[in-house]
PDB file of C-alpha atoms in Angstrom:
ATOM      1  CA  UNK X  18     -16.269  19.201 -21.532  1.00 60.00           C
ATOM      2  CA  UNK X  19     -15.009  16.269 -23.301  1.00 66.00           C
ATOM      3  CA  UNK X  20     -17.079  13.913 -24.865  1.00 67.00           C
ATOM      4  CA  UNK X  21     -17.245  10.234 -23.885  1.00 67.00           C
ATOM      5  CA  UNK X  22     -16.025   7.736 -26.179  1.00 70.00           C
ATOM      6  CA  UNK X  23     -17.969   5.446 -28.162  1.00 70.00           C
ATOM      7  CA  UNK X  24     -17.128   1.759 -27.597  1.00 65.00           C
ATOM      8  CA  UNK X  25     -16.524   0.292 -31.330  1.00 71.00           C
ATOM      9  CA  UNK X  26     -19.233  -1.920 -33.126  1.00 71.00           C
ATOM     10  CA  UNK X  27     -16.873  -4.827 -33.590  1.00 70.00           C
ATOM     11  CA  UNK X  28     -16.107  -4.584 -29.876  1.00 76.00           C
ATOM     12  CA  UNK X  29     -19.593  -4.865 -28.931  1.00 80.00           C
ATOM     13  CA  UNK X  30     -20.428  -7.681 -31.409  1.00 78.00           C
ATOM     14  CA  UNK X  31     -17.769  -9.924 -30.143  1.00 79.00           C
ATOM     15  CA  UNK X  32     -18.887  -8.958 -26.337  1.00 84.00           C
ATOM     16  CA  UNK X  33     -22.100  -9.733 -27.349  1.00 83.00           C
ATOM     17  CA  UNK X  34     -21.015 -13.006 -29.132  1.00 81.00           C
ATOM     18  CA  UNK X  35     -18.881 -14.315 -25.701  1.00 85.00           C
ATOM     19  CA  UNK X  36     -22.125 -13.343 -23.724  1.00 86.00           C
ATOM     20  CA  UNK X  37     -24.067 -15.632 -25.358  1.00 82.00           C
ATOM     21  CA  UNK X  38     -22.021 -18.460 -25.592  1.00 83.00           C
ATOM     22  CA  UNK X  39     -21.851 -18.279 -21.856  1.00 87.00           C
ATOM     23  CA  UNK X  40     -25.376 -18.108 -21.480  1.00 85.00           C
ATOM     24  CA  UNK X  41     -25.809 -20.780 -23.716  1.00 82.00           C
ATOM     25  CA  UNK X  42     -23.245 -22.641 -21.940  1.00 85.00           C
ATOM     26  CA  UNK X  43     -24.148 -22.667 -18.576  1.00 85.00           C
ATOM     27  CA  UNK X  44     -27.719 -23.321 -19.189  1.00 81.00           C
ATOM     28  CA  UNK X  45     -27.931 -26.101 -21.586  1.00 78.00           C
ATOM     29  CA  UNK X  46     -30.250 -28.599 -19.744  1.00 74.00           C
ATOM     30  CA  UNK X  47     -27.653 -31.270 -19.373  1.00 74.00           C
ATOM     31  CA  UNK X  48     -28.307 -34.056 -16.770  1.00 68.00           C
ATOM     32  CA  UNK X  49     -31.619 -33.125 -15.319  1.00 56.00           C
ATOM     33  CA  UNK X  50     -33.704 -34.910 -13.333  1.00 52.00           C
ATOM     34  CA  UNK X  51     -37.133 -33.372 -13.957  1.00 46.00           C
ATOM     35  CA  UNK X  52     -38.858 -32.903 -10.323  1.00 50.00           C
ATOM     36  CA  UNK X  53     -42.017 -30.618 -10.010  1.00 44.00           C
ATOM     37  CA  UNK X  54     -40.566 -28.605  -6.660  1.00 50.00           C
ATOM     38  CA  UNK X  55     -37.820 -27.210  -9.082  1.00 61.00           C
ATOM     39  CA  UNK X  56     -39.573 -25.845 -12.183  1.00 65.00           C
ATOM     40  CA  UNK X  57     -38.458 -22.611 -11.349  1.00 67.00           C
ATOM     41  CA  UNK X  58     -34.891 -23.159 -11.551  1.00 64.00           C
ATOM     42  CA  UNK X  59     -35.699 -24.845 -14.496  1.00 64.00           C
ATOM     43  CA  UNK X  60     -37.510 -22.286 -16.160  1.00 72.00           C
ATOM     44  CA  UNK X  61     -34.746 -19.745 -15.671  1.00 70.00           C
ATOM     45  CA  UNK X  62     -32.441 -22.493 -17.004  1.00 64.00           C
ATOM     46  CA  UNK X  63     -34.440 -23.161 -20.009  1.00 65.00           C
ATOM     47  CA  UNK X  64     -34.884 -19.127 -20.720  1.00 74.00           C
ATOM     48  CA  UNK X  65     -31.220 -18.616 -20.452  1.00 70.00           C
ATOM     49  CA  UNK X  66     -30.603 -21.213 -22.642  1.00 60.00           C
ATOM     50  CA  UNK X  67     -33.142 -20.075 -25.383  1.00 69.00           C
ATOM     51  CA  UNK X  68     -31.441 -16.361 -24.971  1.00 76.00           C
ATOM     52  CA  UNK X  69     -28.277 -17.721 -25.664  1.00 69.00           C
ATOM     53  CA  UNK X  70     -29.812 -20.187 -28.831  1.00 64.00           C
ATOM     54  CA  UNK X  71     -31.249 -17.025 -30.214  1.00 76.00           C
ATOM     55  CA  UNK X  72     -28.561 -14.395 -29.508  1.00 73.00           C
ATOM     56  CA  UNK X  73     -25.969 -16.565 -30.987  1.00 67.00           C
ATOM     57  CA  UNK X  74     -28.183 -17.394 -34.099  1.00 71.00           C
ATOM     58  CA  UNK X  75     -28.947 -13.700 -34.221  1.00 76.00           C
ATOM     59  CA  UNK X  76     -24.820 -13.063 -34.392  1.00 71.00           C
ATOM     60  CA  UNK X  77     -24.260 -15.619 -36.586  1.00 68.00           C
ATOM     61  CA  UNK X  78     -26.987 -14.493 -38.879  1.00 71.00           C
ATOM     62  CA  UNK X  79     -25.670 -10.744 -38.472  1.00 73.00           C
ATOM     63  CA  UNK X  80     -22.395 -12.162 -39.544  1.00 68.00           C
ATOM     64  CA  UNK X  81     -22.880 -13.473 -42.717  1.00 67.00           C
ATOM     65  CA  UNK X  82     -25.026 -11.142 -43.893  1.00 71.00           C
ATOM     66  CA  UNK X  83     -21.875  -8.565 -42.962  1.00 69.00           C
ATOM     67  CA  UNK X  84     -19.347 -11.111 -44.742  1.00 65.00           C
ATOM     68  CA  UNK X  85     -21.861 -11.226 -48.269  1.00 67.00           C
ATOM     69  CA  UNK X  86     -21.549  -7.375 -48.094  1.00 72.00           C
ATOM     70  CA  UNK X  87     -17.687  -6.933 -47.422  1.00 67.00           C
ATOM     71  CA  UNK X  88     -16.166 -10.565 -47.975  1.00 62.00           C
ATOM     72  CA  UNK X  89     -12.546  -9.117 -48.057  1.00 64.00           C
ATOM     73  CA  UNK X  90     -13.008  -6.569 -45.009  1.00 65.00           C
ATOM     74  CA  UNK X  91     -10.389  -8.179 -42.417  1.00 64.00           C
ATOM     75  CA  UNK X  92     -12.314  -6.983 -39.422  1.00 63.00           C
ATOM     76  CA  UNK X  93     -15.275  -8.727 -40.555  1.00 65.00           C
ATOM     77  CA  UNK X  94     -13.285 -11.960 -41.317  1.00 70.00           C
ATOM     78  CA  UNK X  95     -11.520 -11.769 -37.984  1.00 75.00           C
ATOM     79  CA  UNK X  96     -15.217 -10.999 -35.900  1.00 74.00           C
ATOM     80  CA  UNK X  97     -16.701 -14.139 -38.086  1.00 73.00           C
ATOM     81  CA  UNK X  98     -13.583 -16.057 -36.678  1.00 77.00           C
ATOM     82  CA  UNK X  99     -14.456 -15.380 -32.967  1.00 81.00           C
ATOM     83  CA  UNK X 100     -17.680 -16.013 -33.257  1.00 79.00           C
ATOM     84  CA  UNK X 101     -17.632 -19.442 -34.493  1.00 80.00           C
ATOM     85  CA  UNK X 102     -14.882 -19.977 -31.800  1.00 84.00           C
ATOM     86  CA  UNK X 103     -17.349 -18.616 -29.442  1.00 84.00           C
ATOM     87  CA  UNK X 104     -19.893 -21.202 -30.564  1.00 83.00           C
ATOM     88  CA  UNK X 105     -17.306 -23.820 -30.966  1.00 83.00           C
ATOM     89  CA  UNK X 106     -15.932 -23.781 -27.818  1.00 88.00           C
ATOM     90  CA  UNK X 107     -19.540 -23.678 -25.833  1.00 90.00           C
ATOM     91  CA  UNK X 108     -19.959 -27.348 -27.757  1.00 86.00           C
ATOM     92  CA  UNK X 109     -16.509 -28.793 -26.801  1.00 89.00           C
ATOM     93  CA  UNK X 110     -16.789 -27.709 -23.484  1.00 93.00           C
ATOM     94  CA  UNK X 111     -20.688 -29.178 -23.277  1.00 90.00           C
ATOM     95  CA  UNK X 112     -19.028 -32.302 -24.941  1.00 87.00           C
ATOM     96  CA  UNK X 113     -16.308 -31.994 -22.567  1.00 92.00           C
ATOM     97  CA  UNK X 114     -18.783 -31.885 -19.568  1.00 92.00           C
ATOM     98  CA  UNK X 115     -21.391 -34.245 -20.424  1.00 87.00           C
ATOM     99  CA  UNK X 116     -18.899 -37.220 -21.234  1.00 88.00           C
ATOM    100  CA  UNK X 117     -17.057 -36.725 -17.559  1.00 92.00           C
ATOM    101  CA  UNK X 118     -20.768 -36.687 -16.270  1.00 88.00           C
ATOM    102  CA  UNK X 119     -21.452 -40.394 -18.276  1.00 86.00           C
ATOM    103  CA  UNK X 120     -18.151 -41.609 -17.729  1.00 90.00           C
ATOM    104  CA  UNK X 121     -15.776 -40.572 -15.340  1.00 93.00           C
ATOM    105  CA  UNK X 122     -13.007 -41.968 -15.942  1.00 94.00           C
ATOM    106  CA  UNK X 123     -12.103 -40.167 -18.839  1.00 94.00           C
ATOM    107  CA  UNK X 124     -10.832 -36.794 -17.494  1.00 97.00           C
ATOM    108  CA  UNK X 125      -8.374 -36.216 -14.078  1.00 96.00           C
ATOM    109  CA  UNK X 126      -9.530 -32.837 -12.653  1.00 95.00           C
ATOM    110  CA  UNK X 127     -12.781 -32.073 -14.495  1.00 96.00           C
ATOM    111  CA  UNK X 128     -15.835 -31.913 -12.475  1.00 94.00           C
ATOM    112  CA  UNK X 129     -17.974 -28.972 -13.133  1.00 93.00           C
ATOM    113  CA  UNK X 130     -18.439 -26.814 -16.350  1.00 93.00           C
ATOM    114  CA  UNK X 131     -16.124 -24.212 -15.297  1.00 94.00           C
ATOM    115  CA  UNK X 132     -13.437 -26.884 -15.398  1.00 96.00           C
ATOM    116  CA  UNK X 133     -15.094 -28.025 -18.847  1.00 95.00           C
ATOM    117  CA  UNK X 134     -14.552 -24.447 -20.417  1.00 95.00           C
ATOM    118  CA  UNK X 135     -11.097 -24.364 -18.542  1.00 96.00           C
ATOM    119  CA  UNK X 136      -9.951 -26.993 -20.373  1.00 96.00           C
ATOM    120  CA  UNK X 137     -11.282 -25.993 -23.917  1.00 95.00           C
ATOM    121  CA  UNK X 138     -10.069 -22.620 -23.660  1.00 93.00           C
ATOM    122  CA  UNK X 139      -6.391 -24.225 -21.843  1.00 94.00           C
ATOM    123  CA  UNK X 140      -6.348 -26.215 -25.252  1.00 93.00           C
ATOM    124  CA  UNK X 141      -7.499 -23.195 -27.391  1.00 90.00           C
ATOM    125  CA  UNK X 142      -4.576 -21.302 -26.248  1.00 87.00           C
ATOM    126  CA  UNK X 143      -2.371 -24.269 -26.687  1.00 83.00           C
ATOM    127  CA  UNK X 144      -1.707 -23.943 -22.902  1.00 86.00           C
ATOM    128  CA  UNK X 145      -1.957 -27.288 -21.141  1.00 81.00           C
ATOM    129  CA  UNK X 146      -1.220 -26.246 -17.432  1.00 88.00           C
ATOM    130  CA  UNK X 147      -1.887 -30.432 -17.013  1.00 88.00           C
ATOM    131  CA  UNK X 148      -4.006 -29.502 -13.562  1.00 94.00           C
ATOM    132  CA  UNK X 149      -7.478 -30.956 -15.995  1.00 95.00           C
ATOM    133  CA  UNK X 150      -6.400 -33.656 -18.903  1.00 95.00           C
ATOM    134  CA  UNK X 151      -7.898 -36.757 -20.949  1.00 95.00           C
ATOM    135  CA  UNK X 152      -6.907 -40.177 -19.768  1.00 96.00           C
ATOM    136  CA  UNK X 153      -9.485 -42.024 -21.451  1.00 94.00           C
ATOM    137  CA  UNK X 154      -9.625 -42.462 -25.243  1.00 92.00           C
ATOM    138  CA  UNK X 155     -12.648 -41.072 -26.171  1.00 90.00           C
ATOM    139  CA  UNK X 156     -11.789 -37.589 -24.495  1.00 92.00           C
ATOM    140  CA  UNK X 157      -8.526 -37.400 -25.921  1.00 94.00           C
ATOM    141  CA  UNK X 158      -9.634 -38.277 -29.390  1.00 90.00           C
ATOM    142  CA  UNK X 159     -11.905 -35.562 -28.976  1.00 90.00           C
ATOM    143  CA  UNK X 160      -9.083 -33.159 -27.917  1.00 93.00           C
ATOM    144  CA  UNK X 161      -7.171 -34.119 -30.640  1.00 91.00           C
ATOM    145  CA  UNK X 162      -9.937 -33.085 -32.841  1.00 88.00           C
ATOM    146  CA  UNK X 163     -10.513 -29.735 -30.474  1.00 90.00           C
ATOM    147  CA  UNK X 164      -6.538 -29.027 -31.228  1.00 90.00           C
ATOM    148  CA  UNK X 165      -7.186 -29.683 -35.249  1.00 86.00           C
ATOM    149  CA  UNK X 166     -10.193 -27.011 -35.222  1.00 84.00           C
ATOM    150  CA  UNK X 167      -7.533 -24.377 -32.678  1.00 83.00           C
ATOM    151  CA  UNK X 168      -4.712 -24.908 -35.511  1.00 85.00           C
ATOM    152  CA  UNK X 169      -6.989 -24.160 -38.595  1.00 82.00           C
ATOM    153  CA  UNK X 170      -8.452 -21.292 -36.534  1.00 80.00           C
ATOM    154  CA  UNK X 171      -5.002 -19.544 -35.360  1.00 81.00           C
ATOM    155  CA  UNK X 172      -3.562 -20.595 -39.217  1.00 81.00           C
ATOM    156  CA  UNK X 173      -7.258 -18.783 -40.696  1.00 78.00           C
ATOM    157  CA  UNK X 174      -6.537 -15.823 -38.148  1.00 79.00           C
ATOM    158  CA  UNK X 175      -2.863 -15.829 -39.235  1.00 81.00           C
ATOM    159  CA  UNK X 176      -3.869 -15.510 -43.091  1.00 81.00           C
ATOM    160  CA  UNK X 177      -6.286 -12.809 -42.403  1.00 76.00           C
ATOM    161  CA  UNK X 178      -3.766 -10.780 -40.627  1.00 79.00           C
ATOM    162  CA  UNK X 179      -1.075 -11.362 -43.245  1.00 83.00           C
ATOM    163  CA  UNK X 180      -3.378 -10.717 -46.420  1.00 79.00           C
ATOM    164  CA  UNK X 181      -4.630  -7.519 -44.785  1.00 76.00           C
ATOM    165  CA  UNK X 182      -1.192  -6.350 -43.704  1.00 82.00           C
ATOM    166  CA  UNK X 183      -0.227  -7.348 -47.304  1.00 84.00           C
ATOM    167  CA  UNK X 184      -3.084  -5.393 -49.312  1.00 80.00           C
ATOM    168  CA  UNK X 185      -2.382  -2.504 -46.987  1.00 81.00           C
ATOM    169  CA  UNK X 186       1.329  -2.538 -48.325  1.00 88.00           C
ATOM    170  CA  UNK X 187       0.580  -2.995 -51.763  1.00 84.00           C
ATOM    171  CA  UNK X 188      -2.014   0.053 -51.778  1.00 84.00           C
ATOM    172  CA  UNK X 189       0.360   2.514 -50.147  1.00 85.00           C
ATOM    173  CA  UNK X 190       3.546   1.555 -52.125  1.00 87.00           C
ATOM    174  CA  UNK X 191       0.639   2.081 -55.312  1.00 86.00           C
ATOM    175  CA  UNK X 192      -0.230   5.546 -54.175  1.00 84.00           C
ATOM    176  CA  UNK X 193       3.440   6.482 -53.333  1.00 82.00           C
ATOM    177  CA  UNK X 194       3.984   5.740 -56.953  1.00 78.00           C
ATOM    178  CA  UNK X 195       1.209   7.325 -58.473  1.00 80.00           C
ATOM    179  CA  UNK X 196       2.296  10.674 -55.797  1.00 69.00           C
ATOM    180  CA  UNK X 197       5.418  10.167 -57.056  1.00 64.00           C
ATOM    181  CA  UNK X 198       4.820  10.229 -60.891  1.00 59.00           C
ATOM    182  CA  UNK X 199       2.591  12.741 -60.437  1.00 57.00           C
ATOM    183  CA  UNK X 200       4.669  15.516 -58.995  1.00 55.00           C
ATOM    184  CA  UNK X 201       7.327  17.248 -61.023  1.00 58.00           C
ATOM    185  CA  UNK X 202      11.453  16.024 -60.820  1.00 57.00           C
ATOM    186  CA  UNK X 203      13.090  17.784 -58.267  1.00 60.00           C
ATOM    187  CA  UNK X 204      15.942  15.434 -58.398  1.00 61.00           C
ATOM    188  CA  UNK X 205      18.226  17.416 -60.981  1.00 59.00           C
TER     189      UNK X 205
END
């Protein structure tokens, strides 16, 4: 009989880390009006949000902790990276959200918090479909800043992947050489 597979830690760490930035996301208490006939809406909102607070603080805490153990292992580098995109993103998107909410003129097409992460993660992935987009200038100064955080991200991720690809290099063309000096001349 063969034996399930296990799902990787790293796998379940970032899972983990989107989880709770959507939690944390979709329950931040933004805009309330406080009325007594809806606390328990509001409770739930206000326990999703502290799940998300806490799991996210949990990961990030988890994180460095990893890093300060193994701050050259790539896959920790790159899971650090996602994470703080993951937390990132929730606050653009928030920012995103709660600016159309207090002014409205300063998005076309954004009018819910879906279309809030929509358009952070559109800009993450250097999309722009144009369907959701700044017109006013104090969302598109903040999406300029959104786009300087996605460059230095895909440049840090870019780095990672090169230096690890690099070290990997180095260390095999190092033990062909010491394989290769070790074993007697066959050449003659």
């Amino acid at each position: 009989m063969k034996r399930p597979q296990r799902v990787p830690g790293h796998v379940m760490r970032n899972g983990a880390a989107a989880l709770c930035a959507l939690l944390f996301y979709y329950s931040v208490p933004v805009g309330w009006v406080f009325e007594l006939d809806a606390w328990p809406g509001r409770a739930l909102g206000v326990c999703t949000f502290l799940i998300g607070v806490f799991g996210l603080g949990w990961l990030v805490w988890r994180r460095v902790q990893s890093f300060l153990r193994a701050p050259t292992a790539a896959g920790g580098r790159v899971d650090g990276l996602l994470l703080i995109v993951c937390v990132v993103g929730s606050v653009f998107a928030l920012f995103y959200y709660r600016l159309q909410q207090l002014h409205p003129d300063q998005f076309v097409g954004l009018e819910t918090r879906t279309d809030a992460l929509y358009y952070t993660l559109v800009t993450l992935g250097t999309v722009g479909f144009g369907d959701v987009h700044a017109v006013g200038q104090v969302a598109r100064v903040a999406t300029m800043v959104q786009i300087v955080f996605d460059l230095v991200v895909l440049g840090t991720l870019l780095t990672i992947i090169t230096s690890s690809v690099t070290s990997r290099i180095h260390a095999a063309t190092l033990a062909a050489h010491q394989v290769s000096g070790d074993a007697p001349d066959t050449t003659r």
